[in-house]
Short mmCIF file of C-alpha atoms and ligand atoms in Angstrom, two decimals:
data_model
loop_
_atom_site.label_atom_id
_atom_site.label_comp_id
_atom_site.label_asym_id
_atom_site.label_seq_id
_atom_site.Cartn_x
_atom_site.Cartn_y
_atom_site.Cartn_z
CA MET A 91 105.19 84.00 109.50
CA LYS A 92 103.68 86.86 111.28
CA ILE A 93 104.89 90.33 110.21
CA LEU A 94 104.11 93.41 112.31
CA VAL A 95 104.37 96.84 110.64
CA THR A 96 104.54 99.97 112.82
CA GLY A 97 103.57 103.37 111.38
CA ALA A 98 100.78 101.57 109.50
CA ALA A 99 99.02 104.93 108.80
CA GLY A 100 102.16 106.48 107.37
CA GLN A 101 103.39 106.56 103.75
CA LEU A 102 105.70 103.45 103.86
CA GLY A 103 103.90 101.51 106.55
CA ARG A 104 100.66 101.64 104.70
CA GLU A 105 102.13 100.72 101.37
CA LEU A 106 104.06 97.80 102.89
CA LEU A 107 101.14 96.49 104.91
CA LEU A 108 98.82 96.45 101.85
CA MET A 109 101.49 94.83 99.69
CA LEU A 110 102.17 92.09 102.35
CA GLN A 111 98.44 91.40 102.81
CA ALA A 112 97.87 91.23 99.04
CA ALA A 113 100.63 88.74 98.80
CA GLY A 114 98.88 86.50 101.32
CA GLU A 115 101.28 87.19 104.13
CA GLU A 116 100.09 87.22 107.78
CA ALA A 117 100.73 90.97 108.27
CA VAL A 118 99.28 93.20 110.89
CA GLY A 119 99.67 96.99 111.25
CA ILE A 120 99.86 99.04 114.39
CA ASP A 121 99.42 102.76 114.62
CA ARG A 122 99.64 105.53 117.16
CA ALA A 123 96.26 104.69 118.75
CA GLU A 124 97.50 101.18 119.62
CA LEU A 125 101.08 102.05 120.52
CA ASP A 126 102.17 105.62 121.27
CA LEU A 127 105.91 105.86 120.64
CA SER A 128 106.12 109.08 122.65
CA ARG A 129 105.77 106.86 125.67
CA PRO A 130 108.75 104.55 125.22
CA GLU A 131 108.33 102.87 128.53
CA ARG A 132 105.32 101.01 127.22
CA VAL A 133 106.66 100.12 123.84
CA ALA A 134 108.79 97.08 124.46
CA GLU A 135 105.89 95.29 126.12
CA GLY A 136 103.49 96.22 123.37
CA ILE A 137 105.75 94.96 120.63
CA ALA A 138 106.60 91.76 122.47
CA ALA A 139 102.88 91.02 123.11
CA GLN A 140 102.38 90.79 119.30
CA GLY A 141 104.69 87.87 119.08
CA ALA A 142 105.70 88.73 115.50
CA ASP A 143 108.42 86.84 113.56
CA TRP A 144 109.47 90.13 111.89
CA VAL A 145 108.76 93.69 113.07
CA ILE A 146 109.14 96.33 110.33
CA HIS A 147 109.52 99.61 112.22
CA CYS A 148 108.35 102.31 109.85
CA ALA A 149 106.92 104.61 112.49
CA ALA A 150 109.01 107.72 113.28
CA TYR A 151 108.94 111.43 114.06
CA THR A 152 109.41 112.65 110.54
CA GLN A 153 108.89 116.40 110.72
CA VAL A 154 112.40 117.53 109.87
CA ASP A 155 111.90 121.23 110.50
CA LYS A 156 109.55 120.93 113.59
CA ALA A 157 112.16 118.61 115.13
CA GLU A 158 114.48 121.63 115.67
CA GLU A 159 111.96 122.95 118.29
CA GLU A 160 110.57 119.55 119.36
CA ARG A 161 114.02 118.05 120.10
CA GLU A 162 113.04 116.08 123.13
CA LEU A 163 109.99 114.46 121.43
CA ALA A 164 112.03 113.65 118.33
CA PHE A 165 114.58 111.79 120.35
CA ARG A 166 111.97 110.08 122.45
CA ILE A 167 110.32 108.64 119.33
CA ASN A 168 113.23 108.13 117.03
CA ARG A 169 115.91 106.95 119.59
CA ASP A 170 114.22 105.81 122.81
CA ALA A 171 111.20 104.20 121.26
CA ALA A 172 113.36 102.62 118.55
CA ARG A 173 115.41 101.04 121.32
CA ALA A 174 112.22 99.84 122.99
CA VAL A 175 110.96 98.31 119.79
CA ALA A 176 114.22 96.39 119.55
CA GLN A 177 113.93 95.26 123.23
CA GLY A 178 110.42 94.09 122.51
CA VAL A 179 111.60 92.10 119.50
CA ARG A 180 114.37 90.58 121.45
CA ALA A 181 112.09 89.58 124.25
CA SER A 182 109.69 87.75 121.81
CA GLY A 183 112.56 86.14 119.85
CA GLY A 184 111.71 87.80 116.50
CA ARG A 185 113.62 89.78 113.91
CA LEU A 186 113.60 93.51 113.33
CA LEU A 187 113.90 95.71 110.29
CA HIS A 188 114.39 99.36 111.29
CA VAL A 189 113.91 102.13 108.70
CA SER A 190 116.40 105.03 108.74
CA THR A 191 117.35 107.94 106.57
CA ASP A 192 120.01 109.60 104.39
CA PHE A 193 119.74 112.61 106.83
CA ILE A 194 122.24 110.83 109.04
CA PHE A 195 124.88 111.98 106.52
CA ASP A 196 126.09 115.60 106.11
CA GLY A 197 125.99 115.58 102.37
CA ALA A 198 129.59 116.84 101.93
CA GLN A 199 130.57 113.81 99.85
CA SER A 200 130.41 113.69 95.98
CA ARG A 201 130.12 109.93 95.58
CA PRO A 202 127.11 107.81 96.65
CA TYR A 203 127.03 107.18 100.37
CA ARG A 204 127.82 103.54 101.28
CA GLU A 205 126.47 101.77 104.27
CA ASP A 206 129.67 102.10 106.26
CA ASP A 207 130.33 105.80 105.53
CA ALA A 208 130.66 108.02 108.51
CA ALA A 209 127.48 109.65 109.87
CA ASN A 210 127.43 113.29 110.62
CA PRO A 211 123.85 114.52 110.87
CA LEU A 212 123.11 118.27 110.35
CA GLY A 213 119.93 118.56 112.30
CA VAL A 214 117.87 117.19 115.22
CA TYR A 215 115.83 114.76 113.02
CA GLY A 216 119.01 113.27 111.52
CA GLN A 217 120.72 113.09 114.83
CA SER A 218 117.71 111.40 116.47
CA LYS A 219 117.49 108.84 113.68
CA TRP A 220 121.28 108.19 113.86
CA GLU A 221 121.09 107.61 117.62
CA GLY A 222 118.07 105.36 117.01
CA GLU A 223 120.08 103.19 114.62
CA GLN A 224 122.80 102.87 117.21
CA ALA A 225 120.35 101.96 120.00
CA VAL A 226 118.75 99.36 117.76
CA ARG A 227 122.19 97.78 116.95
CA GLU A 228 123.10 97.78 120.62
CA VAL A 229 120.05 95.77 121.54
CA LEU A 230 119.86 93.59 118.38
CA PRO A 231 123.17 93.39 116.54
CA GLU A 232 121.49 91.23 113.89
CA ALA A 233 118.82 93.79 113.18
CA VAL A 234 118.36 95.15 109.54
CA ILE A 235 118.77 98.87 109.35
CA LEU A 236 117.35 100.09 106.02
CA ARG A 237 118.21 103.65 105.12
CA THR A 238 116.18 105.35 102.36
CA ALA A 239 115.49 108.95 101.25
CA TRP A 240 113.09 111.28 99.62
CA VAL A 241 110.10 109.00 100.29
CA TYR A 242 106.86 109.43 98.34
CA GLY A 243 103.88 107.22 97.54
CA ALA A 244 100.14 107.07 97.19
CA HIS A 245 99.47 107.20 100.92
CA GLY A 246 100.09 110.16 103.28
CA HIS A 247 101.75 113.51 102.59
CA ASN A 248 104.79 114.04 100.37
CA PHE A 249 106.58 116.29 97.94
CA VAL A 250 104.83 114.79 94.82
CA LYS A 251 101.37 115.54 96.19
CA THR A 252 102.40 119.04 97.41
CA MET A 253 103.85 119.86 93.94
CA LEU A 254 100.67 118.63 92.15
CA ARG A 255 98.50 120.69 94.50
CA LEU A 256 100.63 123.88 94.04
CA ALA A 257 100.82 123.27 90.22
CA ALA A 258 97.04 123.40 90.05
CA GLU A 259 96.92 126.67 91.99
CA ARG A 260 99.95 128.75 90.90
CA GLU A 261 101.42 130.11 87.67
CA GLU A 262 104.94 129.27 88.65
CA LEU A 263 106.69 126.99 91.25
CA ARG A 264 110.06 127.78 92.81
CA VAL A 265 112.03 124.80 93.89
CA VAL A 266 115.63 124.39 95.19
CA ASP A 267 118.13 122.98 92.72
CA ASP A 268 121.13 122.69 95.04
CA GLN A 269 119.99 119.82 97.12
CA VAL A 270 120.61 116.61 95.33
CA GLY A 271 119.57 112.99 96.12
CA THR A 272 117.28 110.30 94.74
CA PRO A 273 113.53 109.91 95.22
CA ALA A 274 112.23 106.54 96.56
CA TRP A 275 108.70 105.30 95.73
CA THR A 276 107.13 103.47 98.74
CA ALA A 277 106.15 100.55 96.48
CA ASP A 278 109.77 99.96 95.45
CA ILE A 279 110.94 100.31 99.12
CA ALA A 280 108.32 97.80 100.16
CA THR A 281 109.50 95.36 97.54
CA ALA A 282 113.11 95.79 98.81
CA ILE A 283 111.93 95.16 102.35
CA ARG A 284 110.20 91.91 101.31
CA ALA A 285 113.47 90.80 99.66
CA LEU A 286 115.49 91.63 102.81
CA ILE A 287 113.11 89.70 104.97
CA GLY A 288 112.93 86.76 102.56
CA ALA A 289 116.74 86.58 102.47
CA GLY A 290 116.89 86.65 106.33
CA ALA A 291 119.31 89.65 106.02
CA SER A 292 121.00 91.51 108.73
CA GLY A 293 123.10 94.70 109.05
CA THR A 294 122.84 98.02 107.33
CA TRP A 295 121.46 98.48 103.75
CA HIS A 296 120.68 101.47 101.51
CA PHE A 297 117.69 101.66 99.11
CA THR A 298 116.22 104.37 96.90
CA ASN A 299 115.32 104.34 93.24
CA GLU A 300 118.19 104.66 90.62
CA GLY A 301 119.36 107.95 89.25
CA VAL A 302 120.16 111.33 90.71
CA ALA A 303 117.94 114.44 90.94
CA SER A 304 117.69 117.87 92.58
CA TRP A 305 114.34 118.79 94.08
CA TYR A 306 113.96 121.06 91.01
CA ASP A 307 114.58 118.13 88.71
CA PHE A 308 111.99 116.02 90.62
CA ALA A 309 109.47 118.93 90.55
CA GLU A 310 109.92 119.39 86.74
CA SER A 311 109.27 115.72 86.17
CA ILE A 312 106.16 115.72 88.48
CA LEU A 313 104.72 118.65 86.50
CA GLY A 314 105.74 117.27 83.07
CA LEU A 315 104.39 113.78 83.68
CA GLY A 316 101.45 115.15 85.58
CA ARG A 317 100.48 117.34 82.62
CA GLU A 318 100.89 114.39 80.15
CA LEU A 319 98.70 112.15 82.34
CA GLY A 320 96.00 114.71 82.67
CA PHE A 321 96.41 116.18 86.12
CA PRO A 322 95.21 119.82 86.37
CA VAL A 323 98.42 121.82 85.89
CA LYS A 324 98.11 125.58 85.82
CA ALA A 325 101.78 126.28 86.41
CA ARG A 326 103.73 127.05 83.33
CA GLY A 327 107.00 125.90 84.77
CA VAL A 328 109.34 125.52 87.68
CA ARG A 329 111.96 128.04 88.47
CA PRO A 330 115.25 126.72 90.06
CA ILE A 331 116.24 128.55 93.24
CA PRO A 332 119.16 128.23 95.64
CA THR A 333 118.57 126.89 99.11
CA SER A 334 119.46 130.34 100.43
CA ASP A 335 116.24 131.67 98.88
CA PHE A 336 114.19 129.10 100.74
CA PRO A 337 115.49 129.02 104.30
CA THR A 338 114.23 126.30 106.60
CA PRO A 339 114.79 125.79 110.40
CA ALA A 340 116.72 122.48 109.76
CA LYS A 341 119.78 122.33 107.67
CA ARG A 342 119.63 119.57 105.00
CA PRO A 343 122.42 117.54 103.39
CA PRO A 344 123.22 119.18 100.00
CA TRP A 345 124.14 115.88 98.39
CA SER A 346 122.76 112.60 99.78
CA VAL A 347 122.71 110.02 97.03
CA LEU A 348 122.75 106.57 98.51
CA SER A 349 124.85 103.74 96.99
CA LYS A 350 122.68 100.77 96.06
CA ARG A 351 125.60 98.54 95.25
CA LYS A 352 125.03 96.19 98.25
CA ILE A 353 121.29 95.71 97.78
CA ARG A 354 121.54 95.30 94.05
CA GLY A 355 123.39 92.01 94.83
CA LEU A 356 120.33 90.80 96.84
CA LEU A 357 117.49 91.85 94.56
CA ASP A 358 116.50 89.53 91.68
CA HIS A 359 115.39 92.56 89.54
CA ASP A 360 116.86 95.88 88.47
CA ILE A 361 115.96 98.81 90.69
CA PRO A 362 113.66 101.13 88.62
CA HIS A 363 114.92 104.64 87.77
CA TRP A 364 113.13 107.27 89.74
CA ARG A 365 111.32 108.74 86.68
CA GLN A 366 109.89 105.35 85.85
CA SER A 367 108.55 104.86 89.37
CA LEU A 368 107.27 108.48 89.55
CA GLU A 369 105.21 107.75 86.49
CA ARG A 370 103.73 104.58 87.97
CA MET A 371 102.92 106.33 91.17
CA LEU A 372 101.18 109.21 89.36
CA LYS A 373 99.18 106.67 87.29
CA GLU A 374 98.24 105.00 90.58
CA ILE A 375 96.86 108.15 92.19
CA LEU A 376 95.23 109.58 89.01
N1 NAP B 270 109.59 110.77 104.34
C1 NAP B 270 110.84 110.81 103.91
O1 NAP B 270 111.18 111.41 102.95
C2 NAP B 270 111.88 109.81 104.48
C3 NAP B 270 113.11 109.84 104.05
C4 NAP B 270 114.08 108.96 104.57
C5 NAP B 270 113.72 108.07 105.53
N2 NAP B 270 112.49 108.13 106.02
C6 NAP B 270 112.09 107.16 107.12
O2 NAP B 270 111.18 106.20 106.60
C7 NAP B 270 110.29 105.81 107.57
C8 NAP B 270 108.87 105.95 107.10
O3 NAP B 270 108.63 107.36 106.81
P1 NAP B 270 107.24 107.86 106.16
O4 NAP B 270 107.58 108.78 105.14
O5 NAP B 270 106.39 106.67 105.84
O6 NAP B 270 106.75 108.64 107.46
P2 NAP B 270 105.27 109.17 107.69
O7 NAP B 270 104.43 109.10 106.50
O8 NAP B 270 105.51 110.53 108.36
O9 NAP B 270 104.76 108.09 108.76
C9 NAP B 270 105.28 108.04 110.07
C10 NAP B 270 104.40 107.22 110.94
O10 NAP B 270 104.96 107.27 112.26
C11 NAP B 270 103.76 107.50 113.07
N3 NAP B 270 104.11 108.15 114.31
C12 NAP B 270 104.60 109.39 114.49
N4 NAP B 270 104.64 109.59 115.84
C13 NAP B 270 104.14 108.52 116.42
C14 NAP B 270 103.95 108.20 117.82
N5 NAP B 270 104.21 109.00 118.80
N6 NAP B 270 103.40 106.96 118.07
C15 NAP B 270 103.10 106.06 117.15
N7 NAP B 270 103.27 106.37 115.80
C16 NAP B 270 103.79 107.56 115.46
C17 NAP B 270 102.81 108.29 112.28
O11 NAP B 270 101.56 108.22 112.82
P3 NAP B 270 100.47 109.30 112.62
O12 NAP B 270 99.93 108.99 111.19
O13 NAP B 270 99.38 109.04 113.66
O14 NAP B 270 101.11 110.66 112.70
C18 NAP B 270 102.98 107.74 110.86
O15 NAP B 270 102.09 106.72 110.72
C19 NAP B 270 110.63 106.57 108.83
O16 NAP B 270 111.53 105.87 109.68
C20 NAP B 270 111.42 107.77 108.26
O17 NAP B 270 112.35 108.31 109.24
C21 NAP B 270 111.49 108.85 105.52
#
């Protein structure tokens, strides 16, 4: 079975590709140099030519704040190219797993978001990803849409690495405590993706690690565990601040915990708590 991973240089794509290859799967990665998603008119053909049994579409325009000024580019990559990827998969007769985000929700709820809860994105990135989901479903109703959140891992840029860098430089970190969600380690997402493929799943699924955290909680754990494990930590602590003290161009959902009820029924193991996976990731990059 041939598996094609887009965004193979990104956080999730890289992790997934390496995991699949280590497991002996016939997995190939594709990156921007081979297939530029900002030119969607070429994408369907490029995907179809690969003749993959499964395409895991991890590539996306992921710069949440910059998307507010690069609206057209974000939609081209996250909606139009996602549609073209689905068209390419349909043409070659394969299956598609498309990765999406908790940012399609507005965060006004106070119970975990289920797969069929109403979308109401607050910013351009979330809207472009939501329209991308819909475009994929239109072309390939049996596609898997996997929504995740707060992604971090050994490859690429993320919050964990930023906190470790700042903790080595500064006396104190200030991090928002009124945005709540759940971190997701790329290795755990990749494991969930393998399970979805293996089960021949279709439809919409949510996956993050277990537990709930604010960005402040997450930062505190990064510093605490980082210190224990021997990372250079100069910062004495993390100070919780409200989002209003850290304004960003894009509005973010204040509460975006995703329900894992559906995917728990598919996995043959418990989903690790986010603190447990954070520790494993820190040990990996140490
Ligand atoms: N990061 C998060 O917190 C988060 C949260 C929820 C959902 N997600 C979703 O999870 C998926 C994976 O995210 P990630 O964190 O792994 O993202 P990432 O590290 O930013 O990687 C995104 C990948 O997309 C590629 N890409 C961007 N523009 C492209 C273009 N024009 N043509 C071809 N490739 C292009 C990037 O290539 P370059 O390396 O060349 O730039 C990169 O390899 C995405 O669908 C994202 O929306 C992410």
